[in-house]
Short mmCIF file of C-alpha atoms in Angstrom, two decimals:
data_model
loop_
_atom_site.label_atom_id
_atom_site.label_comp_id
_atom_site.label_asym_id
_atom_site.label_seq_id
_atom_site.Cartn_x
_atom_site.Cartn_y
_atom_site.Cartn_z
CA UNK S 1 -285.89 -20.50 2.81
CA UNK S 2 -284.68 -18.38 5.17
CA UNK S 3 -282.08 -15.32 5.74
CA UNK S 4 -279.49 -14.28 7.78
CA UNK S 5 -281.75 -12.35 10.12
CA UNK S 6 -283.05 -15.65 11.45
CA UNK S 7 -279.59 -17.77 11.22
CA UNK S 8 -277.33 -15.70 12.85
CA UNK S 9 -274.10 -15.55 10.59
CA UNK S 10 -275.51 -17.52 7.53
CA UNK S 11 -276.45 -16.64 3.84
CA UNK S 12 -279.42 -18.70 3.89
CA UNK S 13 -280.56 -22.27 5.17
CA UNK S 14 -283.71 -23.93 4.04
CA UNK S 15 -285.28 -27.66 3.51
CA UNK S 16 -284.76 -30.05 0.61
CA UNK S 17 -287.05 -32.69 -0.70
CA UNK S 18 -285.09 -36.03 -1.15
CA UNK S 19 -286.77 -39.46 -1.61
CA UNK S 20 -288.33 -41.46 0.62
CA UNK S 21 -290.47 -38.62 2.11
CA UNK S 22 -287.45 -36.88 3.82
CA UNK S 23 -286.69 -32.89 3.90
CA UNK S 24 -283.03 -32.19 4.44
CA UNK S 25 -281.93 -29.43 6.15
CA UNK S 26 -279.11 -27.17 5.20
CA UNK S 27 -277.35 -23.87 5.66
CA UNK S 28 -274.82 -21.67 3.86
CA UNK S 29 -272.30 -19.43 5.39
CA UNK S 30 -269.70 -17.55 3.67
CA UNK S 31 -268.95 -15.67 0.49
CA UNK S 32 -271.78 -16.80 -2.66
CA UNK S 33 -268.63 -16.67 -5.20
CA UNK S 34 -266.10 -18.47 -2.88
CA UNK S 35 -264.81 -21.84 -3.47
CA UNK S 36 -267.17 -24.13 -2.61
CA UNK S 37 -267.20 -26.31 0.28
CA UNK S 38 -269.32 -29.01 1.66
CA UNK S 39 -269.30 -30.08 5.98
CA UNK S 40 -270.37 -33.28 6.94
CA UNK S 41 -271.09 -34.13 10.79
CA UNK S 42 -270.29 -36.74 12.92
CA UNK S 43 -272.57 -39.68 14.10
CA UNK S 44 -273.94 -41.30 12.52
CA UNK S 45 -277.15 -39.68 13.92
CA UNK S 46 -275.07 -36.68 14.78
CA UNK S 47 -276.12 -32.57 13.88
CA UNK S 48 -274.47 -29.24 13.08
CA UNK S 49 -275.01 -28.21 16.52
CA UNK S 50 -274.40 -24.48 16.85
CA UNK S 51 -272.67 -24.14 13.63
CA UNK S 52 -269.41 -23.97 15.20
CA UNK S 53 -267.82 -25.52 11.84
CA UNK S 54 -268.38 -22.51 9.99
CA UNK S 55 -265.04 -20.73 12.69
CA UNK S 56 -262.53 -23.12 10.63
CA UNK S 57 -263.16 -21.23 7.31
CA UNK S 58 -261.84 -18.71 6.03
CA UNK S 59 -265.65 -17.16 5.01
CA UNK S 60 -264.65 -14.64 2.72
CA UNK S 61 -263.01 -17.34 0.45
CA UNK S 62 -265.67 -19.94 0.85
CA UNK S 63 -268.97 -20.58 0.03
CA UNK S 64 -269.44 -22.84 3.09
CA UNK S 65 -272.74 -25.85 3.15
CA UNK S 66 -273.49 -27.80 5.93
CA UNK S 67 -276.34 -30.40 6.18
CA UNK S 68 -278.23 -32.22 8.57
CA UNK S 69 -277.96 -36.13 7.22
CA UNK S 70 -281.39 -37.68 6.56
CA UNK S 71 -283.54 -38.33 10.08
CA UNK S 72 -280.68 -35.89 12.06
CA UNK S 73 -281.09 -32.92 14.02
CA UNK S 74 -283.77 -30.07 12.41
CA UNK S 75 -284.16 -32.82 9.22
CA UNK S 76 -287.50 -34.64 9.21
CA UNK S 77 -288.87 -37.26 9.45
CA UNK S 78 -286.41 -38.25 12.92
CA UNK S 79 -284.78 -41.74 12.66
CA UNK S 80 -285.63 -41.46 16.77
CA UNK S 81 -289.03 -42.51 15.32
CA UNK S 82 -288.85 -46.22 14.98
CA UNK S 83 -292.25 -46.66 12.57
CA UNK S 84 -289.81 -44.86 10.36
CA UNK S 85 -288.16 -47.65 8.48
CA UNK S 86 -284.50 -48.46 8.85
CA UNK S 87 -283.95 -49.18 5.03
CA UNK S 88 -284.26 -45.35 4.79
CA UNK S 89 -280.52 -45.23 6.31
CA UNK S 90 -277.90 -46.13 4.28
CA UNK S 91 -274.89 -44.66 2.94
CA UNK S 92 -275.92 -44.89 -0.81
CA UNK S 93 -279.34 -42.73 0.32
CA UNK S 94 -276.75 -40.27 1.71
CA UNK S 95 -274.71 -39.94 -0.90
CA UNK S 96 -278.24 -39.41 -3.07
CA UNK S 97 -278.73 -36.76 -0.79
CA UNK S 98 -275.69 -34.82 -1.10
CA UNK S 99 -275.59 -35.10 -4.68
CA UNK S 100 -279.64 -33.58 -5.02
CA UNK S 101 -278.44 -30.90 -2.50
CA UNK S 102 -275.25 -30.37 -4.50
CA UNK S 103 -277.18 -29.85 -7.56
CA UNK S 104 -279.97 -27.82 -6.05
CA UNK S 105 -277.20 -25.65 -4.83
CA UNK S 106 -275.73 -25.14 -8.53
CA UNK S 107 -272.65 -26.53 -7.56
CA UNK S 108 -270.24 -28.33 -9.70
CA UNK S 109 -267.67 -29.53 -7.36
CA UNK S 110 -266.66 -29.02 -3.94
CA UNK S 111 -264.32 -29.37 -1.50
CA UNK S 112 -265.33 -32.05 1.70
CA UNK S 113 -264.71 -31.69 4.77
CA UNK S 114 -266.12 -34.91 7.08
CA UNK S 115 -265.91 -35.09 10.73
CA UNK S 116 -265.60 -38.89 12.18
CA UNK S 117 -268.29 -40.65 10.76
CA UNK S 118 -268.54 -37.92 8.12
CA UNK S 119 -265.10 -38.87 7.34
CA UNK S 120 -266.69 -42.48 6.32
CA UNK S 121 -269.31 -40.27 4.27
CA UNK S 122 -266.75 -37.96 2.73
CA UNK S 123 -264.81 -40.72 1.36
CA UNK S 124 -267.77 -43.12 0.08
CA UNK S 125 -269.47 -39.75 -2.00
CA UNK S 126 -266.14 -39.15 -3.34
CA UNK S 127 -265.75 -42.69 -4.46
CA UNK S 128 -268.78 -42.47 -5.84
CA UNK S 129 -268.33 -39.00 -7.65
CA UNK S 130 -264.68 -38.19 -7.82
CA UNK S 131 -265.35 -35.58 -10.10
CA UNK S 132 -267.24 -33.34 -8.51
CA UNK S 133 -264.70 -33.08 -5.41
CA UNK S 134 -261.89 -30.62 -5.62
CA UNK S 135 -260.09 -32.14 -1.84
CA UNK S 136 -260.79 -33.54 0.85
CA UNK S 137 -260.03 -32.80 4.59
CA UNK S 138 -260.97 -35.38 7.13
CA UNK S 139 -260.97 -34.52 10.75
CA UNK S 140 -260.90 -37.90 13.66
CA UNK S 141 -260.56 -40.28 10.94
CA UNK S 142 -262.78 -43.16 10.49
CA UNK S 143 -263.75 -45.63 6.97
CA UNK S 144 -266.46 -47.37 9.40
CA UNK S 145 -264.60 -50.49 8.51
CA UNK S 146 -265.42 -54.38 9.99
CA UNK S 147 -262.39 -54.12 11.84
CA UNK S 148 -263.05 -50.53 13.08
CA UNK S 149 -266.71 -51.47 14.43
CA UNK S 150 -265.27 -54.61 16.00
CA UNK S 151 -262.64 -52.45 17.64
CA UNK S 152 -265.16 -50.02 19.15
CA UNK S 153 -267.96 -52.68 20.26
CA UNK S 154 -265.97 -55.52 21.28
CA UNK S 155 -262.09 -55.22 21.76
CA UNK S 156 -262.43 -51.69 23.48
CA UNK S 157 -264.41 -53.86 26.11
CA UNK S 158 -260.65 -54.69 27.47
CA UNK S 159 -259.63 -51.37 28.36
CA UNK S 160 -263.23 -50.49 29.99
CA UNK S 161 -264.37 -54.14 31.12
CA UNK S 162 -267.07 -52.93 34.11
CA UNK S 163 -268.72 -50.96 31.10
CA UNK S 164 -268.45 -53.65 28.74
CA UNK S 165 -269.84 -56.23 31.08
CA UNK S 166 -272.78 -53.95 31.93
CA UNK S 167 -273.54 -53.15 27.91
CA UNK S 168 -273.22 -56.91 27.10
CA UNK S 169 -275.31 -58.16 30.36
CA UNK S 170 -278.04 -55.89 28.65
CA UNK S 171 -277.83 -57.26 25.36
CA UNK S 172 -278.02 -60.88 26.48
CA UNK S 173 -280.86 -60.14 28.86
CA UNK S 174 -283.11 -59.33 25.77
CA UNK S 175 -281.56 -60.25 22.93
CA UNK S 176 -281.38 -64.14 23.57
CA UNK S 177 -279.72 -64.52 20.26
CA UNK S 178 -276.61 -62.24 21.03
CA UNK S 179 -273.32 -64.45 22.11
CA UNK S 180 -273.85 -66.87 18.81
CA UNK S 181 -271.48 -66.94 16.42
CA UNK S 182 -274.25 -64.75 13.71
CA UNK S 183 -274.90 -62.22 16.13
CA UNK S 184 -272.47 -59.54 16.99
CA UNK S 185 -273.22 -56.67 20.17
CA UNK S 186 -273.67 -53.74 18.09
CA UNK S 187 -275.90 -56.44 16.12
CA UNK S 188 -277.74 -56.81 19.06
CA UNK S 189 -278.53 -53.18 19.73
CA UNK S 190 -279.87 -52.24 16.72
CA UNK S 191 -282.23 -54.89 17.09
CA UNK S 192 -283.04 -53.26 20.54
CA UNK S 193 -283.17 -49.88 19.46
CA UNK S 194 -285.74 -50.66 16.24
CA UNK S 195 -288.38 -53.26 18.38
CA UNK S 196 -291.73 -52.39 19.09
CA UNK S 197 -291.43 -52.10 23.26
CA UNK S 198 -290.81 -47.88 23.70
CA UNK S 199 -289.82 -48.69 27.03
CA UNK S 200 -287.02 -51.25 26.21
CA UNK S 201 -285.82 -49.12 23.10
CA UNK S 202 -285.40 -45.92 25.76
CA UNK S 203 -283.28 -48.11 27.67
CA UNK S 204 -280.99 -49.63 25.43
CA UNK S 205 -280.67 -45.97 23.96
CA UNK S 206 -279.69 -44.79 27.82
CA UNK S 207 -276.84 -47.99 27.80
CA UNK S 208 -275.44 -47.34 24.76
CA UNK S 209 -274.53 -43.74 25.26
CA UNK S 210 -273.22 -44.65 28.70
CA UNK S 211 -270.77 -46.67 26.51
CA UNK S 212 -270.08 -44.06 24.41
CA UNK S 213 -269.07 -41.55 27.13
CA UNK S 214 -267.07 -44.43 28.50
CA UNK S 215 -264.89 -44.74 25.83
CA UNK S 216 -264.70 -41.34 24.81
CA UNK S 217 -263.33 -40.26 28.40
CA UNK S 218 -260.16 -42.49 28.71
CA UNK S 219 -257.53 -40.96 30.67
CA UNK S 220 -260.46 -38.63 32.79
CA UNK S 221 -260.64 -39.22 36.37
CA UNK S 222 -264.65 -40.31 35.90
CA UNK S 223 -267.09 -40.91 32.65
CA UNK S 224 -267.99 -37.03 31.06
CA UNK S 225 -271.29 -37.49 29.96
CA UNK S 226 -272.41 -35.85 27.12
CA UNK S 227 -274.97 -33.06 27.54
CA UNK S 228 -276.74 -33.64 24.30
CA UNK S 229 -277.98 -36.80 26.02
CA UNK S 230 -280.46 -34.92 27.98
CA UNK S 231 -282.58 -34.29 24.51
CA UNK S 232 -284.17 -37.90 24.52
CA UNK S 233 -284.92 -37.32 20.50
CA UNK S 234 -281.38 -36.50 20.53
CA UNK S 235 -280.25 -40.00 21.83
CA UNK S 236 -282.65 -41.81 20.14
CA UNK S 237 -281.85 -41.23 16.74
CA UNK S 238 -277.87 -41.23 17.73
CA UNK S 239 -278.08 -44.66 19.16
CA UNK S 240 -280.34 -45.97 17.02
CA UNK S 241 -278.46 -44.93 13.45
CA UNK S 242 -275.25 -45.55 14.94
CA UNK S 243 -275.98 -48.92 15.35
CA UNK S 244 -277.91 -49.48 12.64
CA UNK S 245 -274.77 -48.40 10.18
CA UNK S 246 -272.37 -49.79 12.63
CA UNK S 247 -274.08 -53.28 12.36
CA UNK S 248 -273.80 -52.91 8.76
CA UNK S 249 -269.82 -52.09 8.29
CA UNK S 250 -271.32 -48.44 7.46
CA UNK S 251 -272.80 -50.07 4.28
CA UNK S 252 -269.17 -50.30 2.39
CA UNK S 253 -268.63 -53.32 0.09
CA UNK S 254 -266.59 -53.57 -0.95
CA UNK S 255 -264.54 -51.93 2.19
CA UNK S 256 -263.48 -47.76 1.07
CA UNK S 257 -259.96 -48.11 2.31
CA UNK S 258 -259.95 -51.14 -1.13
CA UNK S 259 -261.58 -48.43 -3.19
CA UNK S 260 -258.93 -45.35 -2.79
CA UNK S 261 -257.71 -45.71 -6.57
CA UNK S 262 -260.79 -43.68 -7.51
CA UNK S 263 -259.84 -40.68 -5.42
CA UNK S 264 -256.10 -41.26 -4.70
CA UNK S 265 -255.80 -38.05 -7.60
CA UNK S 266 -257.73 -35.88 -5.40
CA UNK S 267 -255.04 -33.47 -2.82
CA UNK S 268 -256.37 -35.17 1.09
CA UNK S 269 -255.36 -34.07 4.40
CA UNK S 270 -256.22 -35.76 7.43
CA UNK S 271 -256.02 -35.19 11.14
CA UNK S 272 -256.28 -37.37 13.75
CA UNK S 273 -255.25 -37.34 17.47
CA UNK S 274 -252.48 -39.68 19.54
CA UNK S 275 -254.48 -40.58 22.07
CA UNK S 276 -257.99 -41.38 20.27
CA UNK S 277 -259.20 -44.82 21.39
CA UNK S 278 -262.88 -44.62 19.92
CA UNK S 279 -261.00 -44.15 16.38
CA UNK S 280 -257.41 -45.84 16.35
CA UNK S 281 -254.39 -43.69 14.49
CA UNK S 282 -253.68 -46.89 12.63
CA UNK S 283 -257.16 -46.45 10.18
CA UNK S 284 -255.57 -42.78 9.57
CA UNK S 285 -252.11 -44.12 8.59
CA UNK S 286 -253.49 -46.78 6.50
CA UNK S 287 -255.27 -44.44 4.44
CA UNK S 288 -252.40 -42.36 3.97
CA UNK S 289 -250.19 -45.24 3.44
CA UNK S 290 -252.59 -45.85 0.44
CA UNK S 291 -253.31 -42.46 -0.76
CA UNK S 292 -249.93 -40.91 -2.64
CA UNK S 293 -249.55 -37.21 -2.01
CA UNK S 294 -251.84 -37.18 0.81
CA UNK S 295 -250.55 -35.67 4.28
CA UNK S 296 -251.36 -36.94 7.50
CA UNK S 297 -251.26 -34.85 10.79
CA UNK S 298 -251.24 -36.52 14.18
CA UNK S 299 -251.58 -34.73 17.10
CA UNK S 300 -249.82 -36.09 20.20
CA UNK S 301 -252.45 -35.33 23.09
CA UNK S 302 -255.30 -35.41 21.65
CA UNK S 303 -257.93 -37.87 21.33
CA UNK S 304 -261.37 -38.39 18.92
CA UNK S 305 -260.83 -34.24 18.97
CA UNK S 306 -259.00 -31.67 21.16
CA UNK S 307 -257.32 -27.62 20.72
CA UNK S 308 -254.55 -28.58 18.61
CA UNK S 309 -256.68 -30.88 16.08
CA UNK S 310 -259.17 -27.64 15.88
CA UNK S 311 -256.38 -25.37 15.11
CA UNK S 312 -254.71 -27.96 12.80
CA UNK S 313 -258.54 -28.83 10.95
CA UNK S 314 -257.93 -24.71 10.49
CA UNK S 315 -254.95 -24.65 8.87
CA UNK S 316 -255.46 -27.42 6.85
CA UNK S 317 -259.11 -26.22 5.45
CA UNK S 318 -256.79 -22.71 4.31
CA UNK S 319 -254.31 -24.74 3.01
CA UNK S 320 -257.04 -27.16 0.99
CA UNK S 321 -258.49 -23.09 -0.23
CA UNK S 322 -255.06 -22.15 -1.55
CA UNK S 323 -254.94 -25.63 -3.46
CA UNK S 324 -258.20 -25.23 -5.01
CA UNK S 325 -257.84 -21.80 -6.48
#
């Protein structure tokens, strides 16, 4: 366990034995007897980063957790290591994990606060323990739905058809079983991105974030790549879970958006942006349409993020404080 003299800013961050031979890692920021508060990150595959999360808290009200999700970032063993098996990744082995990291932590309940896909993993551990969550804030909305993955893999392929054509043309040069009606892309890709040829896995991995810097740059003159793709270990185990729980419907059945009487008690804010094509506005208005009390917050402009969703995600984690006092 370590201090704050090697984390800059933090109370402590350490490792955590879950099953299945993985060690979690976490950190803690803020004030040991504020109102607890659990981050989850983007991806799936996706890391803390630099922390930056911990700047929309109010500190010295919160005792602020963030994790790295099981085969992320500084967690071990990586999910960019294919001889480490894919049933290892689900969402029910997440929401294991929070819940031995919640009670290793000696909370009783907490406030969540998911980020895209940790939006999808905010709402399935509050399904699946309502009462240890005081509110939840979701940031770039997503429930990881059929319809959602379909959107993202297939229909988006109309707006960006050169960059569809060139991620499809690689799936059906390898994968001879992708166009039939049983196998999807994003089907298709996971396959690639879990066989035994190293070389063909690297190269699926380098197609697949192309596509995902595609989509994520609508309305930019040219495709922004990501810098983070530069770290093949990185890419790897981004391409490769993303996939893998995209292929699955993000391992919801039945679907979350069918399960919000379980949490529809809890107080929910959610922010999305206009203009976000990876992540539709509809799938945040349809949860709010089905979630009584909760308050939805577009932001014309933005997209799958953007300056006013940060300072809104700001506001809204204060607000979600002065509810839970």
């Amino acid at each position: 366990m370590g201090t704050s003299d090697q984390l800059s800013g933090s109370i402590e961050h350490g490792f955590l034995p879950v099953d299945d031979g993985h060690r979690l890692y976490w950190e803690e920021f803020g004030s040991p007897d504020g109102i607890p508060a659990l981050h989850l990150h983007g991806g799936p595959g996706g890391t803390l980063g630099s922390s930056g999360y911990r700047h929309r808290w109010d500190l010295s009200r919160t005792r602020l957790i963030g994790f790295e999700q099981r085969g992320c970032g500084r967690s071990s063993p990586s999910a960019s290591d294919p001889n480490v098996p894919a049933e290892h990744f689900t969402t029910q082995k997440l929401i294991e994990d929070i819940e031995v990291l919640r009670k290793d932590r000696g909370i009783d309940h907490w406030i969540l606060n998911g980020v895209s896909w940790g939006s999808t993993l905010a709402l399935a551990y509050a399904q699946a323990h309502p009462e240890r969550v005081r509110g939840i804030v979701l940031f770039a909305v997503t429930t990881t739905s059929r319809e959602e993955v379909q959107w993202i893999t297939e229909t988006v392929g109309r707006i960006f058809p050169e960059a569809w054509e060139r991620l499809s043309s690689f799936a059906r040069a390898y994968v001879p079983e992708y166009g039939s009606d049983n196998l999807s892309l994003v089907e298709a890709y996971s396959l690639l991105l879990s066989c035994p040829d190293a070389q063909l896995r690297d190269d699926a991995s380098l197609e697949w974030a192309l596509w995902e810097d595609t989509h994520i740059s609508l309305g930019a003159q040219e495709v922004i790549r990501d810098p983070r793709w530069s770290d093949p270990t990185f890419r790897r185990c981004m391409t490769r879970l993303t996939t893998h729980f995209w292929a699955h419907a993000g391992f919801s059945q039945p679907p979350l958006l069918e399960l919000i009487d379980r949490v529809k008690h809890l107080p929910a804010i959610f922010i999305h942006g206009r203009n976000d094509v990876s992540s539709p506005a509809s799938t945040a208005w349809n949860l709010h349409q089905r979630w009584p009390g909760s308050e939805l917050i577009i932001c014309e402009g933005d997209a799958h993020g953007g300056t006013s969703m940060v300072e809104r995600w700001s506001q809204a984690n204060t607000k979600m404080l002065d509810l839970s006092s």
